[in-house]
Every structure is written in structure tokens, then in C-alpha cells.
Short mmCIF file of C-alpha atoms in Angstrom, two decimals:
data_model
loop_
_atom_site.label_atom_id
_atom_site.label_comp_id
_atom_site.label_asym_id
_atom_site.label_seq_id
_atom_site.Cartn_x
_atom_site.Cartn_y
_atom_site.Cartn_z
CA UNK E 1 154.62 171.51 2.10
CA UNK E 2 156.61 170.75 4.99
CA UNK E 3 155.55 174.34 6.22
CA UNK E 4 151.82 173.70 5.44
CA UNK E 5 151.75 170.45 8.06
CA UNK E 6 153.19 172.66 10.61
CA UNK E 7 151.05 175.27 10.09
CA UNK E 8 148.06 173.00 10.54
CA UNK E 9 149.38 170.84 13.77
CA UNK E 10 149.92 173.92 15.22
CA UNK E 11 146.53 175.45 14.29
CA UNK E 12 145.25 171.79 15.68
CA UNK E 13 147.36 172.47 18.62
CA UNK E 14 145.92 175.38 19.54
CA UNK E 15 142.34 174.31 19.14
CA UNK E 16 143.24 170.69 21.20
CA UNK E 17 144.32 173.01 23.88
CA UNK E 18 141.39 175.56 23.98
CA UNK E 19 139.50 172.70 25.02
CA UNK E 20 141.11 170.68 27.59
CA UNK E 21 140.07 169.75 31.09
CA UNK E 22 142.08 169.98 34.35
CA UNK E 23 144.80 167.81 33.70
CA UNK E 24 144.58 167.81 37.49
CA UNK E 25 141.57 165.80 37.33
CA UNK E 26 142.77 162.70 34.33
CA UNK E 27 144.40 159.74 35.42
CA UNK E 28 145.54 157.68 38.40
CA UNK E 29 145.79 160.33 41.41
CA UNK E 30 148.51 160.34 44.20
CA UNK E 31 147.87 157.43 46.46
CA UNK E 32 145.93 155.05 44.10
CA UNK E 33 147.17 152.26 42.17
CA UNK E 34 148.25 152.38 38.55
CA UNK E 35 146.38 149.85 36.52
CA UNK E 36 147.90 146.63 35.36
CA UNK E 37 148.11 146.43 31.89
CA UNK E 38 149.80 144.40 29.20
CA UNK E 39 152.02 145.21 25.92
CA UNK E 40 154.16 145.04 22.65
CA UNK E 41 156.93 147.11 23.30
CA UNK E 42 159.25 147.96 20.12
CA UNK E 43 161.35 145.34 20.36
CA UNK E 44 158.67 143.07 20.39
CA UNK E 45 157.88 142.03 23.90
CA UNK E 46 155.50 141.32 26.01
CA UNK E 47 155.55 143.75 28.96
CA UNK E 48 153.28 144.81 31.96
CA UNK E 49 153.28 147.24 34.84
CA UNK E 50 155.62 144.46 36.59
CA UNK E 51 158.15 143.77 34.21
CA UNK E 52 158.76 147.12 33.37
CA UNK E 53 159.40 147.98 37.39
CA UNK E 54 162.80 148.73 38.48
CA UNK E 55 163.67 147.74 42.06
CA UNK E 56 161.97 151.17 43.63
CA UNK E 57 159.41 151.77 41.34
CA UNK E 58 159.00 153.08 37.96
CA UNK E 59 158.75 156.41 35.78
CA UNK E 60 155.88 155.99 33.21
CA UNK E 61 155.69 158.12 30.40
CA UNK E 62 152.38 158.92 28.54
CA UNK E 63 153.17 160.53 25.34
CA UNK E 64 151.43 162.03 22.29
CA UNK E 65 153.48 160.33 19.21
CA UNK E 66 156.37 158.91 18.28
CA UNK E 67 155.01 159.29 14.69
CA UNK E 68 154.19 162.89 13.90
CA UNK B 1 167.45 156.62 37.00
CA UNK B 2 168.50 153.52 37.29
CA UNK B 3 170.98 154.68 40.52
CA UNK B 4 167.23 155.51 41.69
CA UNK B 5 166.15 152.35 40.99
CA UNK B 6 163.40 153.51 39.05
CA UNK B 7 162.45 151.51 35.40
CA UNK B 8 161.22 153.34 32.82
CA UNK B 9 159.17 153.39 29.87
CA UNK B 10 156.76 155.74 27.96
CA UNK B 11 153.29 154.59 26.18
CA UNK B 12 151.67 156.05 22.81
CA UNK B 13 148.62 154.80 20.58
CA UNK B 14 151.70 154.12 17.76
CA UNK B 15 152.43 150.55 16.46
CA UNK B 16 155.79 148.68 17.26
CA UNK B 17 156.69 149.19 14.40
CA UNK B 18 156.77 152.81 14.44
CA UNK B 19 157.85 152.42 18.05
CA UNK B 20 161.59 150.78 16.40
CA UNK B 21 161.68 152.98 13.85
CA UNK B 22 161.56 155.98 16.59
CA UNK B 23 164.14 153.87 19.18
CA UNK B 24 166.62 153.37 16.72
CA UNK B 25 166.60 156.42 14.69
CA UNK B 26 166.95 158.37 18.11
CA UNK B 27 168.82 154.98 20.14
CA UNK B 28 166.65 154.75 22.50
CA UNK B 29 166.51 151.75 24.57
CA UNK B 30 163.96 151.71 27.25
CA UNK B 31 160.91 150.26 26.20
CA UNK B 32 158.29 152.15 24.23
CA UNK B 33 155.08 150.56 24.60
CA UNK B 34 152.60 150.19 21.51
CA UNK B 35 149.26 151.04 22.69
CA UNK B 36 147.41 150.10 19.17
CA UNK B 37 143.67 151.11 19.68
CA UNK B 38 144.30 153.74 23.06
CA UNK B 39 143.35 150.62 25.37
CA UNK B 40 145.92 151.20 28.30
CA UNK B 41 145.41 155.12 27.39
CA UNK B 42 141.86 154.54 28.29
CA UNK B 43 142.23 152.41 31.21
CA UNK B 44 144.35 155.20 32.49
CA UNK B 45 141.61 157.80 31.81
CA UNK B 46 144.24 159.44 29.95
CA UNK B 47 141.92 159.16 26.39
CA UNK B 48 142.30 162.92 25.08
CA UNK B 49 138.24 163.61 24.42
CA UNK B 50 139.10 166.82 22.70
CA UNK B 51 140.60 165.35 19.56
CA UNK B 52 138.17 165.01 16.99
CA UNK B 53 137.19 161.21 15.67
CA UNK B 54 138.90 159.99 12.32
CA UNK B 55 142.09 162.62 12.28
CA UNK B 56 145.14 161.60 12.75
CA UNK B 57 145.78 162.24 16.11
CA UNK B 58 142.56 160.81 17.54
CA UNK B 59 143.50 158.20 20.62
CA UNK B 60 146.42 160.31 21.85
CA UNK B 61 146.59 160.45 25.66
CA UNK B 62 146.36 164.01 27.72
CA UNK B 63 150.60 163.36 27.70
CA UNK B 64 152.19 163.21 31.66
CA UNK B 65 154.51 161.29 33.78
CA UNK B 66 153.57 158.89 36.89
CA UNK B 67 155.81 158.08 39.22
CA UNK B 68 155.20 154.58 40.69
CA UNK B 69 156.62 153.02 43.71
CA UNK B 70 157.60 149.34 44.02
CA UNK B 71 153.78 148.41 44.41
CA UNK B 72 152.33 150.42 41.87
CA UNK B 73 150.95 153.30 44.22
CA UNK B 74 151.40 156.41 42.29
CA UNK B 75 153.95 158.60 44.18
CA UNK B 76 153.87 161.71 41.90
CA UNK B 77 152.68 162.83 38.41
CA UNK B 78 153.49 165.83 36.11
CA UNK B 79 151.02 166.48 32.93
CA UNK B 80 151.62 169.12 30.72
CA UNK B 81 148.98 172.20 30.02
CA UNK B 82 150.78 173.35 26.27
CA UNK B 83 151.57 170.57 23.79
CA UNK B 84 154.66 172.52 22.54
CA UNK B 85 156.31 171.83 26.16
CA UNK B 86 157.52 168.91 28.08
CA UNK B 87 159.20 168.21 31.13
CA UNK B 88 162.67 166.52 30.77
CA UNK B 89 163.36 163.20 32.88
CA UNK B 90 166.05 164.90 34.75
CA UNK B 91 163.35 167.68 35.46
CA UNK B 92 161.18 165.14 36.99
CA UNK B 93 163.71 163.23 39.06
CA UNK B 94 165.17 166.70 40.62
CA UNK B 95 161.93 167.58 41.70
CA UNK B 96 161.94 163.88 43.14
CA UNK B 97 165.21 164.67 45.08
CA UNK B 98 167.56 163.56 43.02
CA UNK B 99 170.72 165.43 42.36
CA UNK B 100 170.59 167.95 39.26
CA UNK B 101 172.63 166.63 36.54
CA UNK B 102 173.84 170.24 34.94
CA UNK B 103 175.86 173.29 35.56
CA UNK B 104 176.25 173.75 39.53
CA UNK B 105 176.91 177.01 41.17
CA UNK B 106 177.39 177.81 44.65
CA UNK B 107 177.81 181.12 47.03
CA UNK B 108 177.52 181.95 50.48
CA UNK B 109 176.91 184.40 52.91
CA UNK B 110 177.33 184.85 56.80
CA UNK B 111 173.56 183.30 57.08
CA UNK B 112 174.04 180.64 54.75
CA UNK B 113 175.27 178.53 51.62
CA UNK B 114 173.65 178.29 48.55
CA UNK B 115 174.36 175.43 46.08
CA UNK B 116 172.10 175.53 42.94
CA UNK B 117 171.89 173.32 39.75
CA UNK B 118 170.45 172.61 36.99
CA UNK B 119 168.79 169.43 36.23
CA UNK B 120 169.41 169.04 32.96
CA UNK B 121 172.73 169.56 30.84
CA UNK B 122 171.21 171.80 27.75
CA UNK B 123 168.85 173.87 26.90
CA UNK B 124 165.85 173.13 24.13
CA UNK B 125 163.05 175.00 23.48
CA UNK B 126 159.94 173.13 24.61
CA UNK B 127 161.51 171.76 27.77
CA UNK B 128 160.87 172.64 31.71
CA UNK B 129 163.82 172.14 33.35
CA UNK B 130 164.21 172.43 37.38
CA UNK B 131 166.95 174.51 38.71
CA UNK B 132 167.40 172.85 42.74
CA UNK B 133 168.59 175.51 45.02
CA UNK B 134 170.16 173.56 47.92
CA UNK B 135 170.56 175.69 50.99
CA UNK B 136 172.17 175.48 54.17
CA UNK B 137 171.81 178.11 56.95
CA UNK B 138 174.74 178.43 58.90
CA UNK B 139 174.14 177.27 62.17
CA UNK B 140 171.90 179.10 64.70
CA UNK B 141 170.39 180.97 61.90
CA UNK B 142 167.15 180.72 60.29
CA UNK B 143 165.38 182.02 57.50
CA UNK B 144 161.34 182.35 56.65
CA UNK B 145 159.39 179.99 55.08
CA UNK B 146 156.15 180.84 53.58
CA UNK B 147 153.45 181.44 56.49
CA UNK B 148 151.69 183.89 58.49
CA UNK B 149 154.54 186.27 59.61
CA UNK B 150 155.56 189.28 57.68
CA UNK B 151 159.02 188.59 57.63
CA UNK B 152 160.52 188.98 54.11
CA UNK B 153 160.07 184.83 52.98
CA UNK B 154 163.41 183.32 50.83
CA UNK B 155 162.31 183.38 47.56
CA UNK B 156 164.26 183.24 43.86
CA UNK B 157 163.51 185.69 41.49
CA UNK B 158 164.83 184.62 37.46
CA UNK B 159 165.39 187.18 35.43
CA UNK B 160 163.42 188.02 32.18
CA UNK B 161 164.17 186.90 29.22
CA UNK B 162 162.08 186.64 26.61
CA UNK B 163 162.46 182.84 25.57
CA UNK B 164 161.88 181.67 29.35
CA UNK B 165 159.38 181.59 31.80
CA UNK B 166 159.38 180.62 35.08
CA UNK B 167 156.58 178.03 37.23
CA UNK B 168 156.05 179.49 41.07
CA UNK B 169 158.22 178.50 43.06
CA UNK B 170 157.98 175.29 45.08
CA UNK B 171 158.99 175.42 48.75
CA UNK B 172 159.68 172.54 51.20
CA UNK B 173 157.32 171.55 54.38
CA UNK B 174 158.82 174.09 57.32
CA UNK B 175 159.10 174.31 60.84
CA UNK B 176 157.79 176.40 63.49
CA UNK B 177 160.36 178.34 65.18
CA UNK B 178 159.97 179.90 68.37
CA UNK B 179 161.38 183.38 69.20
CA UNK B 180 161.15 183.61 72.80
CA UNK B 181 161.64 187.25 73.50
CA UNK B 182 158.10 188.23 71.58
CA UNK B 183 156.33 185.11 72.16
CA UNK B 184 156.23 184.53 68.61
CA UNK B 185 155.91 181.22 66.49
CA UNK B 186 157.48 181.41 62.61
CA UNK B 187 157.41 179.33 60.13
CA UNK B 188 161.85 179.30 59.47
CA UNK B 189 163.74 177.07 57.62
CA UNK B 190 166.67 175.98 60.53
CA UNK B 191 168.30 172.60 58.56
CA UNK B 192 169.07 172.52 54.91
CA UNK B 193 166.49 172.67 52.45
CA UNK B 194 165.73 172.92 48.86
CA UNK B 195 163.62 174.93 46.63
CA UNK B 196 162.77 174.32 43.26
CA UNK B 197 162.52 176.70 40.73
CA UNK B 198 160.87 175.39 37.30
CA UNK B 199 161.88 177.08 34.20
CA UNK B 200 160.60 176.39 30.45
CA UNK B 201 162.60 177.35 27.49
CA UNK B 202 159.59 178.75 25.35
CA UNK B 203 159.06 177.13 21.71
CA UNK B 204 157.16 179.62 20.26
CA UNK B 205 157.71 180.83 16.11
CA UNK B 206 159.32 184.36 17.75
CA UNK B 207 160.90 182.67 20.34
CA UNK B 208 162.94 180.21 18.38
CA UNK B 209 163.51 182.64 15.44
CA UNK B 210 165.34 184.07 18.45
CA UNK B 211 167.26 181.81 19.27
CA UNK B 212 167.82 180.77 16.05
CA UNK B 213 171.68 181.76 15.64
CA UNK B 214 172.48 181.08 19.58
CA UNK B 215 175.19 177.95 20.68
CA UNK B 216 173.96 178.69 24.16
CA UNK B 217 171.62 180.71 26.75
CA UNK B 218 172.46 182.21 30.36
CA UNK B 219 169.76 181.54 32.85
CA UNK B 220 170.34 184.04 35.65
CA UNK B 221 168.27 185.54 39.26
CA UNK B 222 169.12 185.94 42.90
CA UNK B 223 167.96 184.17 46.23
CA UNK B 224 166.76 186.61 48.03
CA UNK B 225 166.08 186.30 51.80
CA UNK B 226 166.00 187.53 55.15
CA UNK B 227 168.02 185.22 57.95
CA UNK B 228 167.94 186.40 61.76
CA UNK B 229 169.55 183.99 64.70
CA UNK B 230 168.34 183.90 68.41
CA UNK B 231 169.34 187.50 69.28
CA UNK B 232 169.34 189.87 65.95
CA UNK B 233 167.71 189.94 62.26
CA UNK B 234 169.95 190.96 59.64
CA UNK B 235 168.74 193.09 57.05
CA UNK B 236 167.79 191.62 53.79
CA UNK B 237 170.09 189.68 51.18
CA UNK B 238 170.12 188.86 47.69
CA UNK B 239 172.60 186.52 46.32
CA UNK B 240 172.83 186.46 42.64
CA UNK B 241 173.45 183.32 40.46
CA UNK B 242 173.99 182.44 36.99
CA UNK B 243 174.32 178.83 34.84
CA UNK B 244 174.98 179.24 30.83
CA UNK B 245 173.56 175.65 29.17
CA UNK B 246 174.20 174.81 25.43
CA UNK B 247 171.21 175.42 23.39
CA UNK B 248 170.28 172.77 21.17
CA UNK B 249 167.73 173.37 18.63
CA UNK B 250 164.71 171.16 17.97
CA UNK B 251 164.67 168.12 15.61
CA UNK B 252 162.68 169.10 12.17
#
């Protein structure tokens, strides 16, 4: 089973990747401002671009899933 | 990162409650934002189109790291072109300037020293690690940057293996250098530099059947150069270098 759902995120992997764009082109580029935004993080707080800055800046991650 | 005085935190379309499941099964303690319905993904421009409507994995972002100064201005971002690889933090901060946070060796020559490190402290297939080669000619030399000179340029060469492959090198901003005998102006490297060598530990079926039985894997390569000082050029060098990291295998 376990071997089956592999089998098939990687087939969907493969296909999801046949198709992307420049990655160069998504997203905030060098020089521009991030957006503001607000959230729930898992401990359940609110946080937003400023609370989540450390004194020179900040690292932020955009990942797939913490789920699958 | 926090010596950096960088926060951190990472964004996915899961729900906070997924989001605690994930920190505490794997205790981690930065926080994980739950982007329920893709909307920050989406502000970012990060939506991946490509995912088809109504499966499971529809509102993931295009996955990649910004790195934002104090006001928000993005500074520097790293996506990802293969979903089976990923760039570690200590990856991203090396290539930021920080200092590597694995095995270190070092060597030197009459032109120069050569200190190079890893920036993470194991290995795992998937992940693009930096290897930071900090050098230091000895004074009055110089060695060639990329540019238009054919003098042989410092470069690193990895060797194969079959589980790794290595990103171009990246080189530093040079300086012109002025050899007055000939009239000529070189791009040189004169003060210390560093290059940056990306590597990925590949994550393919063959790759990690490979692997499979291994406690650990030996990254190895040379520097290879040509230094010359105000008067002579010395002939070609090539300094070779090896780390060994501790292979850990990815979470099923």
C-alpha cells in the first residue's frame, strides 16, 4: 500500500515538474518588498511578516507539506 | 541563525493542527505558519498552477526560501527545480556568508591557503549542501578570476560519484589587476575570497538503494588554480581536499 502512494506521488512528481515555469520568474524578486501578511502559526498565534522578524531580517520558508 | 539575527519560519497550505502535529513529532520550534486556503501562497505569487484542482496537493506553493532584511526588502531567494531536493538552512546561510557548520579542512601552498567546509553536519539524500572554500593568497600573489584573460581561472572540480551532483560554481565580484610589464588588465583575486561550491546528495530509487547500507559518504575534488606575483607565474596547482559526513537516511 505504502509502496502504491509512493509510486503515485512520485509519478505526480514527475508530471508537476514537466510542467513548471521559471522559478526565476514566481515570487517577490531581489529588491522588492515581501508582502505583509497575517497567520495561525501551530502553536496557535497570530503572526505577521513583523513579528516573525529577527533583529536583521528574516529567513522565510515556502514549503510543499508538512502533511504528506 | 539567530547569531545572524535572522527569524525564521516556513509557510504551507496545512492547518495548525497538522502544523503541531509536524513540530512536535519532529520538535520543531520556529513557527510554522498555516496557510488554510493558499492565501499568503497567492499573495506571494508562489500558487503552484501546475497542480491539478481537487487532488490533494492542489494550493501547494512553487517551494523556496526568501531572505528578508530588517524592512522586508528581499535580499536573496533560493527555489528549488526537483521536488525530491531541498536546500538545507545551513546551505542557505553559507551562501549568505555565514560560517559552514560541518567538517573543515584546510591546506596550503606557496600561493595561498585554502580553508574549506561544509555547511551542513550530515549528509541526506535530497539535500544541497554548500561546501565554502575560503582562500587566502599569500601576499603579493594573485590568482584569476573569471574574465577575459586566458589565464587558467581557480576553479573546484568534485569528483564523481554517482549519488552527487554538483551546481556551477559560484565565484565572488573580482578586481582588476594591473600587470605593468605587458600593459595588461586581469581580472585576479589579490585579498581573500570565497567560492561556493553547491553539492546535492541525489534521492533517486538507484541512488538511495545505494546508499542503502552506508553510515557515511566522502565528498572529495581539488582547487585547482594558477597564482603568479608581480614578477613570475607559477605553473598550475591543484590542491586536493576531502570531508566524510554521516549519512542519514530519509524519514519513511
Amino acid at each position: 500500500m505504502r509502496s502504491a502512494a509512493l509510486a503515485v506521488a512520485f509519478t505526480m512528481s514527475v508530471l508537476v515538474q514537466a510542467q513548471l515555469p521559471d522559478l526565476s520568474t514566481v515570487g517577490p524578486k531581489i529588491g522588492t518588498a515581501a508582502h505583509d501578511f497575517g497567520g495561525i502559526d501551530q502553536f496557535g498565534r497570530a503572526q505577521t511578516l513583523q513579528t516573525l522578524m529577527g533583529r536583521d531580517g528574516l529567513m522565510l520558508v515556502f514549503f510543499r507539506s508538512a502533511d504528506w | 541563525m539567530k547569531r545572524r539575527g535572522l527569524g525564521l519560519a516556513a509557510i504551507s497550505y496545512d492547518s495548525p493542527e497538522t502544523l503541531r502535529k509536524f513540530s512536535e513529532a519532529r520538535g520543531i520550534t520556529f513557527p510554522l505558519i498555516a496557510d488554510a486556503g493558499s492565501a499568503i501562497i497567492k499573495q506571494y505569487g508562489l500558487f503552484n498552477m501546475t497542480v491539478e484542482h481537487g487532488t490533494r496537493a492542489y494550493g501547494v506553493p512553487y517551494p523556496g526560501t526568501f531572505i528578508l532584511d530588517r524592512k522586508g526588502i528581499v535580499r536573496a531567494r533560493y527555489f528549488e527545480d526537483a521536488y525530491q531536493e531541498r536546500n538545507t538552512s545551513a546551505s542557505i546561510l553559507v551562501r549568505q556568508g555565514a560560517t559552514p557548520f560541518g567538517p573543515v579542512v584546510s591546506a596550503e601552498t606557496r600561493h595561498l591557503l585554502v580553508t574549506a567546509a561544509i555547511s551542513d553536519q550530515e549528509a541526506v539524500p535530497g539535500k544541497r549542501l554548500s561546501i565554502a572554500f575560503d582562500i587566502e593568497p599569500r601576499p603579493g600573489m594573485h590568482v584569476y578570476a573569471p574574465g577575459k584573460h586566458g589565464y587558467q581561472v581557480i576553479s573546484v572540480v568534485i569528483d564523481p560519484q554517482p549519488w552527487l551532483r554538483p551546481a556551477p560554481l559560484t565565484y565572488p565580484a573580482s578586481e582588476i589587476y594591473h600587470f605593468k610589464p605587458l600593459d595588461e588588465r586581469v581580472e585576479v583575486y589579490l585579498k581573500p575570497f570565497r567560492l561556493v561550491q553547491d553539492v546535492t546528495i541525489l534521492a533517486t530509487p538507484e541512488v538511495q538503494k545505494l546508499l542503502a547500507n552506508q553510515q557515511s559518504v566522502t565528498i572529495s575534488g581539488q582547487v585547482k588554480y594558477q597564482a603568479c606575483d608581480d614578477k613570475i607565474c607559477y605553473s598550475p596547482q591543484s590542491v586536493p581536499l576531502k570531508w566524510t559526513l554521516p549519512l542519514r537516511q530519509l524519514v519513511r
